[in-house]
Tab-separated table of C-alpha atoms in Angstrom:
chain	number	residue	atom	x	y	z
A	1	MET	CA	-46.573	1.503	19.823
A	2	SER	CA	-47.291	-2.209	20.975
A	3	ASN	CA	-43.889	-3.423	19.293
A	4	HIS	CA	-41.717	-0.465	19.458
A	5	LEU	CA	-40.004	-1.909	22.919
A	6	ASN	CA	-40.147	-5.968	22.002
A	7	PHE	CA	-38.213	-7.939	20.453
A	8	PHE	CA	-39.484	-10.754	18.012
A	9	ILE	CA	-38.476	-14.422	18.601
A	10	ASP	CA	-39.563	-18.018	18.269
A	11	GLY	CA	-42.454	-16.765	16.491
A	12	LYS	CA	-43.712	-14.409	19.226
A	13	TRP	CA	-43.556	-11.120	20.616
A	14	VAL	CA	-41.059	-10.518	23.418
A	15	ALA	CA	-39.820	-8.121	26.383
A	16	PRO	CA	-36.205	-7.507	26.358
A	17	VAL	CA	-34.062	-9.114	28.841
A	18	ALA	CA	-32.792	-6.097	30.467
A	19	THR	CA	-34.383	-2.810	30.189
A	20	ALA	CA	-32.466	-0.584	28.348
A	21	THR	CA	-33.949	1.926	26.066
A	22	LEU	CA	-33.120	4.095	23.181
A	23	ASP	CA	-34.763	7.604	21.344
A	24	VAL	CA	-35.686	7.826	17.499
A	25	ILE	CA	-35.042	10.624	16.204
A	26	ASP	CA	-37.336	12.347	13.777
A	27	PRO	CA	-34.354	13.866	11.374
A	28	SER	CA	-36.915	16.379	10.211
A	29	THR	CA	-37.630	18.014	13.627
A	30	GLU	CA	-34.695	16.978	15.302
A	31	GLU	CA	-37.365	15.711	18.170
A	32	ALA	CA	-37.184	11.597	19.657
A	33	TYR	CA	-41.049	10.367	18.573
A	34	THR	CA	-40.778	6.991	20.224
A	35	LYS	CA	-38.443	4.499	21.916
A	36	ILE	CA	-37.055	0.803	20.946
A	37	SER	CA	-35.780	-1.649	23.089
A	38	VAL	CA	-31.624	-1.959	22.905
A	39	GLY	CA	-30.878	-6.022	23.007
A	40	SER	CA	-27.796	-7.401	25.071
A	41	LYS	CA	-25.912	-10.532	24.571
A	42	ALA	CA	-28.981	-12.306	26.380
A	43	ASP	CA	-31.228	-11.376	23.889
A	44	VAL	CA	-29.287	-12.826	21.011
A	45	ASN	CA	-28.494	-16.003	22.910
A	46	ARG	CA	-32.509	-15.906	22.617
A	47	ALA	CA	-32.776	-15.166	18.971
A	48	VAL	CA	-29.890	-17.654	17.822
A	49	ALA	CA	-31.225	-20.776	20.362
A	50	ALA	CA	-34.487	-20.146	18.379
A	51	ALA	CA	-32.664	-19.863	14.495
A	52	LYS	CA	-30.987	-22.826	15.863
A	53	ALA	CA	-33.969	-24.966	17.287
A	54	ALA	CA	-35.856	-23.612	13.734
A	55	PHE	CA	-33.686	-25.346	11.388
A	56	PRO	CA	-33.508	-29.060	11.127
A	57	ALA	CA	-36.870	-28.065	10.650
A	58	PHE	CA	-36.976	-25.668	7.819
A	59	SER	CA	-34.244	-26.964	6.208
A	60	GLN	CA	-36.026	-30.371	5.361
A	61	THR	CA	-38.673	-28.009	3.296
A	62	SER	CA	-39.388	-28.139	-0.245
A	63	LYS	CA	-39.074	-25.213	-2.846
A	64	ALA	CA	-43.158	-24.804	-2.849
A	65	GLU	CA	-43.446	-24.814	0.859
A	66	ARG	CA	-40.832	-21.770	0.559
A	67	LEU	CA	-42.071	-20.443	-2.613
A	68	LYS	CA	-45.158	-21.026	-0.679
A	69	LEU	CA	-44.792	-18.852	2.944
A	70	LEU	CA	-42.628	-16.008	0.557
A	71	LYS	CA	-45.426	-15.285	-1.616
A	72	ARG	CA	-47.411	-14.849	1.704
A	73	ILE	CA	-44.916	-13.302	2.500
A	74	LEU	CA	-45.265	-10.426	0.028
A	75	GLU	CA	-48.776	-10.353	0.362
A	76	VAL	CA	-48.962	-9.490	3.884
A	77	TYR	CA	-45.861	-6.816	2.711
A	78	ASN	CA	-48.433	-4.883	0.291
A	79	GLU	CA	-50.934	-4.995	2.764
A	80	ARG	CA	-48.797	-2.729	5.131
A	81	TYR	CA	-47.489	-0.856	2.564
A	82	GLU	CA	-47.883	2.612	3.132
A	83	ASP	CA	-47.235	1.544	7.090
A	84	ILE	CA	-43.488	0.851	5.642
A	85	ALA	CA	-43.399	3.735	3.533
A	86	GLN	CA	-44.689	6.746	6.239
A	87	ALA	CA	-42.032	4.668	9.227
A	88	VAL	CA	-39.256	5.288	6.350
A	89	SER	CA	-40.336	8.826	6.226
A	90	GLN	CA	-39.723	9.212	9.738
A	91	GLU	CA	-37.177	7.467	10.831
A	92	MET	CA	-34.787	8.584	8.026
A	93	GLY	CA	-35.730	11.696	7.135
A	94	ALA	CA	-37.425	10.228	3.591
A	95	PRO	CA	-39.825	12.121	1.855
A	96	ILE	CA	-42.889	10.553	1.647
A	97	THR	CA	-43.382	10.043	-2.538
A	98	TRP	CA	-39.869	8.389	-2.163
A	99	ALA	CA	-40.522	6.244	0.319
A	100	ARG	CA	-43.543	4.840	-1.229
A	101	GLU	CA	-41.980	4.632	-4.693
A	102	ALA	CA	-38.222	3.589	-4.036
A	103	GLN	CA	-38.068	2.851	-0.317
A	104	ALA	CA	-40.541	0.348	0.208
A	105	TRP	CA	-40.873	-0.453	-3.261
A	106	ALA	CA	-37.643	-1.727	-3.101
A	107	GLY	CA	-38.657	-4.363	-0.370
A	108	ARG	CA	-41.523	-5.548	-2.881
A	109	ALA	CA	-39.672	-5.386	-5.665
A	110	HIS	CA	-36.733	-7.527	-3.791
A	111	MET	CA	-38.982	-10.393	-2.750
A	112	GLU	CA	-41.004	-10.787	-6.224
A	113	SER	CA	-37.067	-11.011	-7.993
A	114	THR	CA	-36.699	-13.732	-4.609
A	115	ILE	CA	-39.730	-15.459	-5.765
A	116	LYS	CA	-39.089	-15.545	-9.579
A	117	ALA	CA	-35.467	-16.654	-9.321
A	118	LEU	CA	-36.497	-19.705	-6.035
A	119	GLU	CA	-39.062	-21.183	-9.137
A	120	ASP	CA	-36.164	-21.288	-11.225
A	121	TYR	CA	-33.250	-22.005	-8.790
A	122	GLU	CA	-31.859	-25.586	-8.946
A	123	PHE	CA	-30.429	-26.674	-5.965
A	124	GLY	CA	-28.566	-30.230	-7.263
A	125	GLU	CA	-26.764	-31.174	-10.450
A	126	LYS	CA	-25.572	-34.522	-11.318
A	127	ARG	CA	-21.789	-34.998	-12.773
A	128	GLY	CA	-21.422	-38.126	-13.822
A	129	THR	CA	-22.063	-40.325	-10.993
A	130	THR	CA	-21.313	-37.540	-8.759
A	131	MET	CA	-24.621	-35.026	-7.186
A	132	VAL	CA	-23.480	-31.646	-6.324
A	133	VAL	CA	-26.439	-30.521	-3.883
A	134	LYS	CA	-26.866	-26.597	-2.164
A	135	GLU	CA	-27.620	-26.771	0.968
A	136	PRO	CA	-28.706	-24.072	3.367
A	137	ILE	CA	-25.644	-22.712	5.516
A	138	GLY	CA	-27.381	-22.631	8.473
A	139	VAL	CA	-28.106	-19.395	11.080
A	140	CYS	CA	-27.461	-16.458	9.228
A	141	ALA	CA	-27.465	-13.151	11.136
A	142	LEU	CA	-28.356	-10.125	9.460
A	143	ILE	CA	-27.435	-6.692	10.088
A	144	THR	CA	-28.961	-4.024	8.223
A	145	PRO	CA	-28.394	-0.192	7.244
A	146	TRP	CA	-30.850	2.786	7.933
A	147	ASN	CA	-30.271	3.952	4.561
A	148	TRP	CA	-32.279	1.434	2.809
A	149	PRO	CA	-33.814	0.189	5.018
A	150	LEU	CA	-36.591	-2.476	3.559
A	151	ASN	CA	-34.149	-2.945	0.839
A	152	GLN	CA	-31.866	-4.413	2.635
A	153	ILE	CA	-33.477	-6.389	4.688
A	154	VAL	CA	-35.955	-7.875	2.085
A	155	CYS	CA	-31.820	-8.713	-0.036
A	156	LYS	CA	-30.992	-10.345	2.898
A	157	VAL	CA	-34.155	-12.249	4.260
A	158	ALA	CA	-36.126	-13.494	1.616
A	159	PRO	CA	-32.778	-15.259	-0.318
A	160	ALA	CA	-31.591	-16.446	2.866
A	161	ILE	CA	-35.523	-17.808	3.890
A	162	ALA	CA	-35.813	-19.008	0.206
A	163	ALA	CA	-32.423	-20.888	1.089
A	164	GLY	CA	-33.937	-22.603	3.853
A	165	CYS	CA	-32.349	-20.759	6.129
A	166	THR	CA	-32.745	-19.433	9.412
A	167	VAL	CA	-32.118	-16.105	11.151
A	168	VAL	CA	-32.068	-13.045	13.235
A	169	LEU	CA	-32.123	-9.417	12.047
A	170	LYS	CA	-30.900	-6.694	13.382
A	171	PRO	CA	-31.706	-3.884	11.775
A	172	SER	CA	-30.424	-0.216	12.091
A	173	GLU	CA	-31.060	1.690	15.601
A	174	ILE	CA	-31.115	5.115	13.550
A	175	ALA	CA	-34.084	4.066	11.524
A	176	PRO	CA	-35.282	0.715	13.317
A	177	ILE	CA	-39.770	0.914	13.061
A	178	SER	CA	-39.343	0.004	9.129
A	179	GLY	CA	-38.191	-3.443	10.421
A	180	ILE	CA	-40.587	-3.541	13.410
A	181	VAL	CA	-43.210	-2.923	10.600
A	182	PHE	CA	-41.563	-5.835	8.673
A	183	SER	CA	-41.902	-7.993	11.962
A	184	GLU	CA	-45.023	-7.670	12.080
A	185	VAL	CA	-45.409	-9.109	8.229
A	186	MET	CA	-43.342	-11.576	9.202
A	187	GLU	CA	-45.612	-12.453	11.986
A	188	ALA	CA	-48.821	-12.453	10.236
A	189	ALA	CA	-47.372	-14.461	7.428
A	190	GLY	CA	-47.205	-17.010	9.734
A	191	THR	CA	-43.445	-17.844	9.469
A	192	PRO	CA	-42.743	-20.583	11.527
A	193	LYS	CA	-41.384	-19.662	14.648
A	194	GLY	CA	-38.460	-19.695	15.514
A	195	VAL	CA	-37.438	-19.234	11.560
A	196	TYR	CA	-37.345	-15.749	11.483
A	197	ASN	CA	-35.831	-13.397	14.703
A	198	MET	CA	-35.549	-9.578	15.408
A	199	VAL	CA	-33.934	-8.160	17.770
A	200	ASN	CA	-32.761	-4.511	17.935
A	201	GLY	CA	-29.798	-2.570	19.647
A	202	THR	CA	-26.490	-1.138	18.746
A	203	GLY	CA	-23.501	-2.998	16.597
A	204	PRO	CA	-21.300	-3.298	19.864
A	205	ASP	CA	-23.947	-4.297	22.008
A	206	VAL	CA	-25.914	-6.750	19.449
A	207	GLY	CA	-24.454	-6.728	15.674
A	208	GLN	CA	-21.312	-7.910	17.110
A	209	VAL	CA	-22.419	-9.799	19.350
A	210	MET	CA	-24.408	-12.106	16.792
A	211	ALA	CA	-21.480	-11.748	14.727
A	212	GLY	CA	-19.264	-13.969	17.001
A	213	HIS	CA	-21.752	-16.221	18.384
A	214	PRO	CA	-20.522	-19.808	17.973
A	215	ASP	CA	-23.587	-20.748	17.229
A	216	VAL	CA	-24.278	-18.567	13.783
A	217	ASP	CA	-23.143	-20.258	10.896
A	218	MET	CA	-23.194	-17.105	8.161
A	219	VAL	CA	-23.276	-13.462	8.173
A	220	SER	CA	-24.947	-10.943	6.039
A	221	PHE	CA	-23.413	-7.063	7.409
A	222	THR	CA	-24.653	-3.927	5.404
A	223	GLY	CA	-22.443	-0.978	6.522
A	224	SER	CA	-19.595	1.297	6.403
A	225	THR	CA	-16.951	-0.406	5.477
A	226	ARG	CA	-14.872	1.041	9.315
A	227	ALA	CA	-17.821	-1.263	10.457
A	228	GLY	CA	-17.082	-3.764	8.152
A	229	ILE	CA	-13.879	-4.816	9.336
A	230	ILE	CA	-15.009	-5.151	12.930
A	231	VAL	CA	-17.851	-7.264	12.286
A	232	ALA	CA	-15.701	-9.944	9.721
A	233	LYS	CA	-12.483	-9.555	12.093
A	234	THR	CA	-15.270	-10.963	15.233
A	235	ALA	CA	-16.793	-13.566	12.923
A	236	ALA	CA	-13.040	-14.482	12.307
A	237	GLU	CA	-12.498	-16.201	15.245
A	238	THR	CA	-15.380	-18.794	14.269
A	239	VAL	CA	-14.437	-19.127	10.585
A	240	LYS	CA	-17.710	-17.917	9.816
A	241	ARG	CA	-19.014	-17.318	6.046
A	242	VAL	CA	-19.284	-13.356	6.414
A	243	ALA	CA	-20.740	-11.708	3.218
A	244	GLN	CA	-20.694	-7.475	3.034
A	245	GLU	CA	-21.619	-4.709	0.767
A	246	LEU	CA	-19.867	-1.492	1.987
A	247	GLY	CA	-18.990	1.885	1.490
A	248	GLY	CA	-18.086	3.465	-2.152
A	249	LYS	CA	-17.085	6.304	-4.187
A	250	SER	CA	-18.817	4.868	-7.276
A	251	ALA	CA	-17.605	6.828	-10.620
A	252	ASN	CA	-20.069	8.447	-13.186
A	253	ILE	CA	-18.118	9.032	-16.396
A	254	VAL	CA	-19.237	11.554	-18.901
A	255	LEU	CA	-17.632	10.148	-22.178
A	256	PRO	CA	-17.527	12.979	-25.169
A	257	ASP	CA	-19.891	11.243	-27.274
A	258	ALA	CA	-22.687	11.316	-24.760
A	259	ASP	CA	-26.079	13.294	-24.636
A	260	PHE	CA	-24.196	16.237	-22.830
A	261	GLU	CA	-27.246	17.904	-21.276
A	262	GLU	CA	-29.175	15.028	-20.354
A	263	ALA	CA	-26.348	12.627	-18.840
A	264	VAL	CA	-24.785	16.206	-16.624
A	265	ARG	CA	-28.703	16.541	-15.419
A	266	GLN	CA	-29.098	13.036	-14.247
A	267	GLY	CA	-26.106	12.461	-12.857
A	268	VAL	CA	-27.258	14.952	-10.547
A	269	ASN	CA	-30.620	13.550	-9.718
A	270	ALA	CA	-28.808	10.202	-8.952
A	271	CYS	CA	-26.431	11.882	-6.908
A	272	PHE	CA	-28.793	13.559	-4.645
A	273	GLY	CA	-31.157	10.449	-4.790
A	274	ASN	CA	-32.696	9.423	-1.553
A	275	SER	CA	-30.178	12.646	-0.077
A	276	GLY	CA	-27.241	11.705	-1.745
A	277	GLN	CA	-27.353	8.503	1.002
A	278	SER	CA	-26.908	5.125	-0.722
A	279	CYS	CA	-23.657	3.423	-1.169
A	280	ASP	CA	-23.291	3.579	-4.715
A	281	ALA	CA	-24.088	6.627	-5.208
A	282	PRO	CA	-22.154	8.343	-8.543
A	283	THR	CA	-20.507	10.871	-6.739
A	284	ARG	CA	-17.487	11.447	-8.276
A	285	MET	CA	-18.418	13.222	-11.496
A	286	LEU	CA	-15.768	12.965	-14.586
A	287	VAL	CA	-16.388	15.218	-17.495
A	288	PRO	CA	-13.903	16.123	-20.425
A	289	ALA	CA	-11.755	18.418	-19.515
A	290	ALA	CA	-12.745	21.177	-22.164
A	291	ARG	CA	-16.484	21.107	-21.167
A	292	HIS	CA	-15.754	21.199	-17.754
A	293	ASP	CA	-16.985	24.362	-17.077
A	294	GLU	CA	-20.239	23.579	-19.347
A	295	ALA	CA	-21.343	20.436	-17.042
A	296	LEU	CA	-20.678	22.889	-13.978
A	297	THR	CA	-23.226	25.888	-15.435
A	298	ILE	CA	-25.736	22.048	-16.540
A	299	ALA	CA	-25.111	20.970	-12.871
A	300	LYS	CA	-25.491	24.245	-10.981
A	301	LYS	CA	-28.685	24.688	-12.611
A	302	ALA	CA	-30.086	20.929	-11.616
A	303	ALA	CA	-29.630	20.447	-8.795
A	304	GLU	CA	-30.921	24.230	-7.789
A	305	ALA	CA	-34.591	22.607	-9.041
A	306	HIS	CA	-34.117	19.909	-5.971
A	307	LYS	CA	-36.805	21.277	-3.298
A	308	VAL	CA	-35.206	20.583	-0.168
A	309	GLY	CA	-38.027	20.643	2.681
A	310	ASP	CA	-40.171	18.467	5.253
A	311	PRO	CA	-40.395	15.046	4.307
A	312	ARG	CA	-44.391	14.885	4.771
A	313	SER	CA	-44.740	16.802	1.834
A	314	GLU	CA	-45.729	15.195	-1.583
A	315	GLU	CA	-43.343	18.129	-3.497
A	316	THR	CA	-40.582	17.814	-1.633
A	317	LYS	CA	-37.623	16.328	-3.980
A	318	LEU	CA	-35.085	16.278	-0.786
A	319	GLY	CA	-35.517	15.178	2.444
A	320	PRO	CA	-32.945	15.711	5.839
A	321	VAL	CA	-30.015	13.316	6.300
A	322	VAL	CA	-30.895	11.216	8.623
A	323	SER	CA	-29.065	12.099	11.971
A	324	ASN	CA	-26.773	15.149	14.176
A	325	ILE	CA	-24.017	12.771	13.442
A	326	GLN	CA	-23.640	12.707	9.350
A	327	PHE	CA	-25.113	15.921	9.038
A	328	ASP	CA	-21.875	17.128	10.848
A	329	LYS	CA	-19.809	15.345	8.987
A	330	ILE	CA	-21.095	16.291	5.922
A	331	GLN	CA	-21.102	20.372	6.785
A	332	ARG	CA	-17.276	18.958	7.876
A	333	LEU	CA	-16.755	17.162	4.180
A	334	ILE	CA	-17.884	20.612	2.057
A	335	GLU	CA	-15.911	22.443	4.123
A	336	ALA	CA	-12.850	20.808	2.828
A	337	GLY	CA	-13.920	21.182	-0.806
A	338	ILE	CA	-13.732	24.968	-0.130
A	339	SER	CA	-10.247	25.101	2.107
A	340	GLU	CA	-8.852	22.893	-0.395
A	341	GLY	CA	-9.470	25.056	-3.555
A	342	ALA	CA	-12.595	23.216	-5.395
A	343	THR	CA	-14.678	25.998	-6.941
A	344	LEU	CA	-18.564	25.895	-4.838
A	345	VAL	CA	-20.843	25.899	-7.552
A	346	THR	CA	-24.215	25.656	-5.599
A	347	GLY	CA	-24.820	25.417	-2.154
A	348	GLY	CA	-22.269	25.114	0.786
A	349	PRO	CA	-21.962	25.366	4.621
A	350	GLY	CA	-24.942	25.217	6.571
A	351	ARG	CA	-28.920	24.842	5.984
A	352	PRO	CA	-31.202	25.484	2.894
A	353	GLU	CA	-31.791	29.467	3.818
A	354	HIS	CA	-35.690	28.900	4.780
A	355	LEU	CA	-34.466	26.176	7.296
A	356	ASN	CA	-34.115	26.538	11.019
A	357	ARG	CA	-33.955	23.209	12.284
A	358	GLY	CA	-33.828	20.027	10.984
A	359	TYR	CA	-30.741	17.592	9.361
A	360	TYR	CA	-31.274	19.575	6.156
A	361	VAL	CA	-28.072	19.796	3.870
A	362	ARG	CA	-27.961	22.156	1.183
A	363	PRO	CA	-27.618	20.014	-2.208
A	364	THR	CA	-24.306	21.149	-2.998
A	365	VAL	CA	-22.022	20.935	-6.654
A	366	PHE	CA	-17.853	21.681	-7.105
A	367	GLY	CA	-16.372	22.001	-10.272
A	368	HIS	CA	-12.317	21.806	-10.380
A	369	VAL	CA	-12.056	18.999	-7.676
A	370	THR	CA	-9.056	16.888	-8.617
A	371	PRO	CA	-7.748	13.415	-7.591
A	372	GLY	CA	-6.458	13.351	-3.484
A	373	MET	CA	-9.040	16.091	-2.370
A	374	THR	CA	-10.970	15.000	0.421
A	375	ILE	CA	-14.020	15.025	-1.458
A	376	GLU	CA	-12.396	13.576	-4.658
A	377	LYS	CA	-11.181	10.327	-1.716
A	378	GLU	CA	-13.810	9.518	1.247
A	379	GLU	CA	-17.645	8.708	1.220
A	380	ILE	CA	-19.945	12.323	1.898
A	381	PHE	CA	-23.257	10.029	2.070
A	382	GLY	CA	-25.158	13.185	1.498
A	383	PRO	CA	-25.967	15.306	-1.704
A	384	VAL	CA	-22.713	16.632	-2.330
A	385	LEU	CA	-21.439	16.088	-6.141
A	386	SER	CA	-17.826	16.490	-7.297
A	387	VAL	CA	-16.760	17.643	-11.074
A	388	ILE	CA	-13.853	16.683	-12.614
A	389	SER	CA	-11.973	17.049	-15.538
A	390	TYR	CA	-10.544	14.058	-17.553
A	391	ASN	CA	-8.201	14.448	-21.083
A	392	ASP	CA	-8.720	11.059	-22.773
A	393	ASP	CA	-10.635	7.499	-21.681
A	394	ASP	CA	-6.998	5.938	-20.072
A	395	ASP	CA	-7.129	9.117	-18.177
A	396	ALA	CA	-11.344	8.725	-17.044
A	397	VAL	CA	-10.891	4.920	-16.504
A	398	LYS	CA	-7.547	5.316	-13.910
A	399	ILE	CA	-9.263	8.470	-12.000
A	400	ALA	CA	-12.207	6.271	-11.760
A	401	ASN	CA	-10.082	2.798	-10.828
A	402	ASP	CA	-7.678	5.199	-7.790
A	403	THR	CA	-10.160	4.656	-4.803
A	404	VAL	CA	-10.101	2.051	-2.251
A	405	TYR	CA	-14.078	1.424	-3.101
A	406	GLY	CA	-15.711	-0.644	-6.178
A	407	LEU	CA	-19.343	-0.621	-5.516
A	408	ALA	CA	-20.406	0.573	-8.454
A	409	ALA	CA	-19.754	2.606	-11.545
A	410	TYR	CA	-21.551	4.673	-14.693
A	411	VAL	CA	-21.031	5.067	-17.950
A	412	GLN	CA	-22.643	7.496	-20.252
A	413	SER	CA	-22.795	7.662	-24.951
A	414	LYS	CA	-24.138	7.563	-27.188
A	415	ASP	CA	-21.869	4.669	-28.672
A	416	ILE	CA	-23.297	1.782	-26.878
A	417	GLU	CA	-19.814	-0.259	-28.501
A	418	HIS	CA	-17.790	2.642	-26.756
A	419	ALA	CA	-19.858	2.757	-23.584
A	420	ARG	CA	-19.128	-1.174	-22.738
A	421	THR	CA	-15.889	-0.700	-24.087
A	422	VAL	CA	-15.185	1.532	-20.798
A	423	SER	CA	-16.933	-0.216	-18.859
A	424	GLY	CA	-15.133	-3.723	-19.077
A	425	ARG	CA	-12.323	-1.239	-17.334
A	426	LEU	CA	-13.903	-0.035	-14.342
A	427	ARG	CA	-12.949	-2.160	-11.038
A	428	ALA	CA	-16.642	-2.443	-9.567
A	429	GLY	CA	-19.714	-4.544	-8.889
A	430	GLN	CA	-22.381	-3.194	-10.578
A	431	VAL	CA	-21.587	-1.266	-14.260
A	432	SER	CA	-24.682	0.810	-15.387
A	433	ILE	CA	-24.956	2.355	-18.822
A	434	ASN	CA	-27.125	5.417	-19.308
A	435	TYR	CA	-28.952	5.793	-16.601
A	436	PRO	CA	-30.944	2.573	-16.605
A	437	GLU	CA	-34.096	1.320	-13.987
A	438	TRP	CA	-32.912	-0.326	-11.138
A	439	ASP	CA	-32.311	-4.055	-12.243
A	440	THR	CA	-33.062	-6.495	-8.923
A	441	PHE	CA	-32.413	-9.286	-11.252
A	442	ALA	CA	-28.366	-8.058	-11.810
A	443	PRO	CA	-25.646	-8.736	-8.979
A	444	PHE	CA	-24.941	-6.257	-6.565
A	445	GLY	CA	-21.688	-6.030	-4.125
A	446	GLY	CA	-18.483	-4.722	-4.175
A	447	TYR	CA	-15.010	-5.319	-5.484
A	448	LYS	CA	-12.108	-4.139	-3.477
A	449	GLN	CA	-13.238	-2.568	-0.144
A	450	SER	CA	-17.117	-2.689	-0.941
A	451	GLY	CA	-17.458	-5.589	0.226
A	452	ASN	CA	-17.325	-9.461	-1.027
A	453	GLY	CA	-20.400	-11.527	-2.175
A	454	ARG	CA	-23.452	-10.920	-4.003
A	455	GLU	CA	-26.590	-9.800	-3.116
A	456	TYR	CA	-30.184	-9.758	-5.364
A	457	ALA	CA	-32.680	-12.556	-6.501
A	458	ASP	CA	-30.686	-16.052	-7.082
A	459	TRP	CA	-26.460	-14.260	-7.216
A	460	ALA	CA	-28.357	-13.482	-2.991
A	461	ILE	CA	-29.520	-17.321	-2.573
A	462	HIS	CA	-26.048	-18.542	-4.114
A	463	ASP	CA	-24.886	-16.760	-0.812
A	464	PHE	CA	-26.762	-18.227	1.866
A	465	LEU	CA	-26.214	-22.406	0.423
A	466	GLU	CA	-23.501	-24.172	0.971
A	467	ILE	CA	-22.002	-26.765	-2.256
A	468	LYS	CA	-21.889	-30.747	-1.169
A	469	GLY	CA	-20.613	-32.866	-3.260
A	470	ILE	CA	-21.457	-36.630	-2.788
A	471	ILE	CA	-19.287	-39.069	-5.044
A	472	GLY	CA	-20.859	-42.377	-5.861
A	473	TYR	CA	-24.483	-40.986	-5.729
A	474	GLY	CA	-24.787	-42.816	-8.619
A	475	ALA	CA	-26.598	-43.289	-12.580
């Protein structure tokens, strides 16, 4: 509890300027279990000033020095691994096994991939007598979401430090405790003062102030498209760089030559992972029209195999969604699916029958969903799958691309050339063929209203750098 009400600024834990607090809710019980302080403009100013003061020296550190720091951060992260997993499990309701094997793991994996990328990264190259150098952009405001706390914190903080930037982090106020533990990791690793700073608070009170701060050189934001637009507009006043990873409504095309039963089953599992709270979740399953009912039978069985319950149990597969606001939104969208004529295959409104409290959602599958339905267009962010028919490859690609989003897409086929051809036609920043393992070296980011910029490994390091040409540098 010692640091829950404090911020980490200029190498030490400090009390906020004001004394406003916010309850942190355990979504499995709907009860508050701790409080955090809510930051203000004055707290942001302190944190940005610390980062600005630290930048001149840290930006001149060698790659070897930054590698040493990142490796030490990784070492301490691993020492606090169980604390991180427990924090994520309680703050967002992630089943403890998932919190360990996916949520906490993601932070570690991104740190490891950033270290490897930095080892191989070249910050300068000669072009004739011109030297092109890549330099840290400056003070970076990092605004992260609640659904993958450590994934998003580490895949912003690690590359920013790798590049030589200094940072101010605002974790989600809905799931803030893992961010506090991460800040303790940064302190214990001996991060130079001012290089890493953390202020808790709301989007309007802290995030928006960071985005508009004249001494912030870049904003990296992950969250909803609606909030991303506000961040971009605010940042535009000072013409700073903005990298954004926003919403998604990803299509999963099951081609006729796929292993159909396995493709549908895994598609359900991929959609429901993290209780459906992933921006790249394959929430629209496209299947050949002639096999639609077969797909529904498979999907129903797969969905009903998901055990919903207490996130503290190692047997639980699906925990609650994160908040009452999120629960109500999902219920509204499930009701919209029913009222607009989609076939409710399994699940539906309300909690699972054996649960009477907690923000638990019934794993839900809709069939005969058609383009234009609310559940086909809107990002639901819950364990809700829409199954849609297509006639041929052209029709599947048209449906898949008919969205304002473009974060991810999925293609299933036993013919790899067929899958590659279809993948090349999809307007998305990342396409996965046949449910591959998570690749933390692959670029991650969106087309269209899913954002701009790319995260993970060297792609992320690049986003935190400026390019300078020194003409006449010489041979």
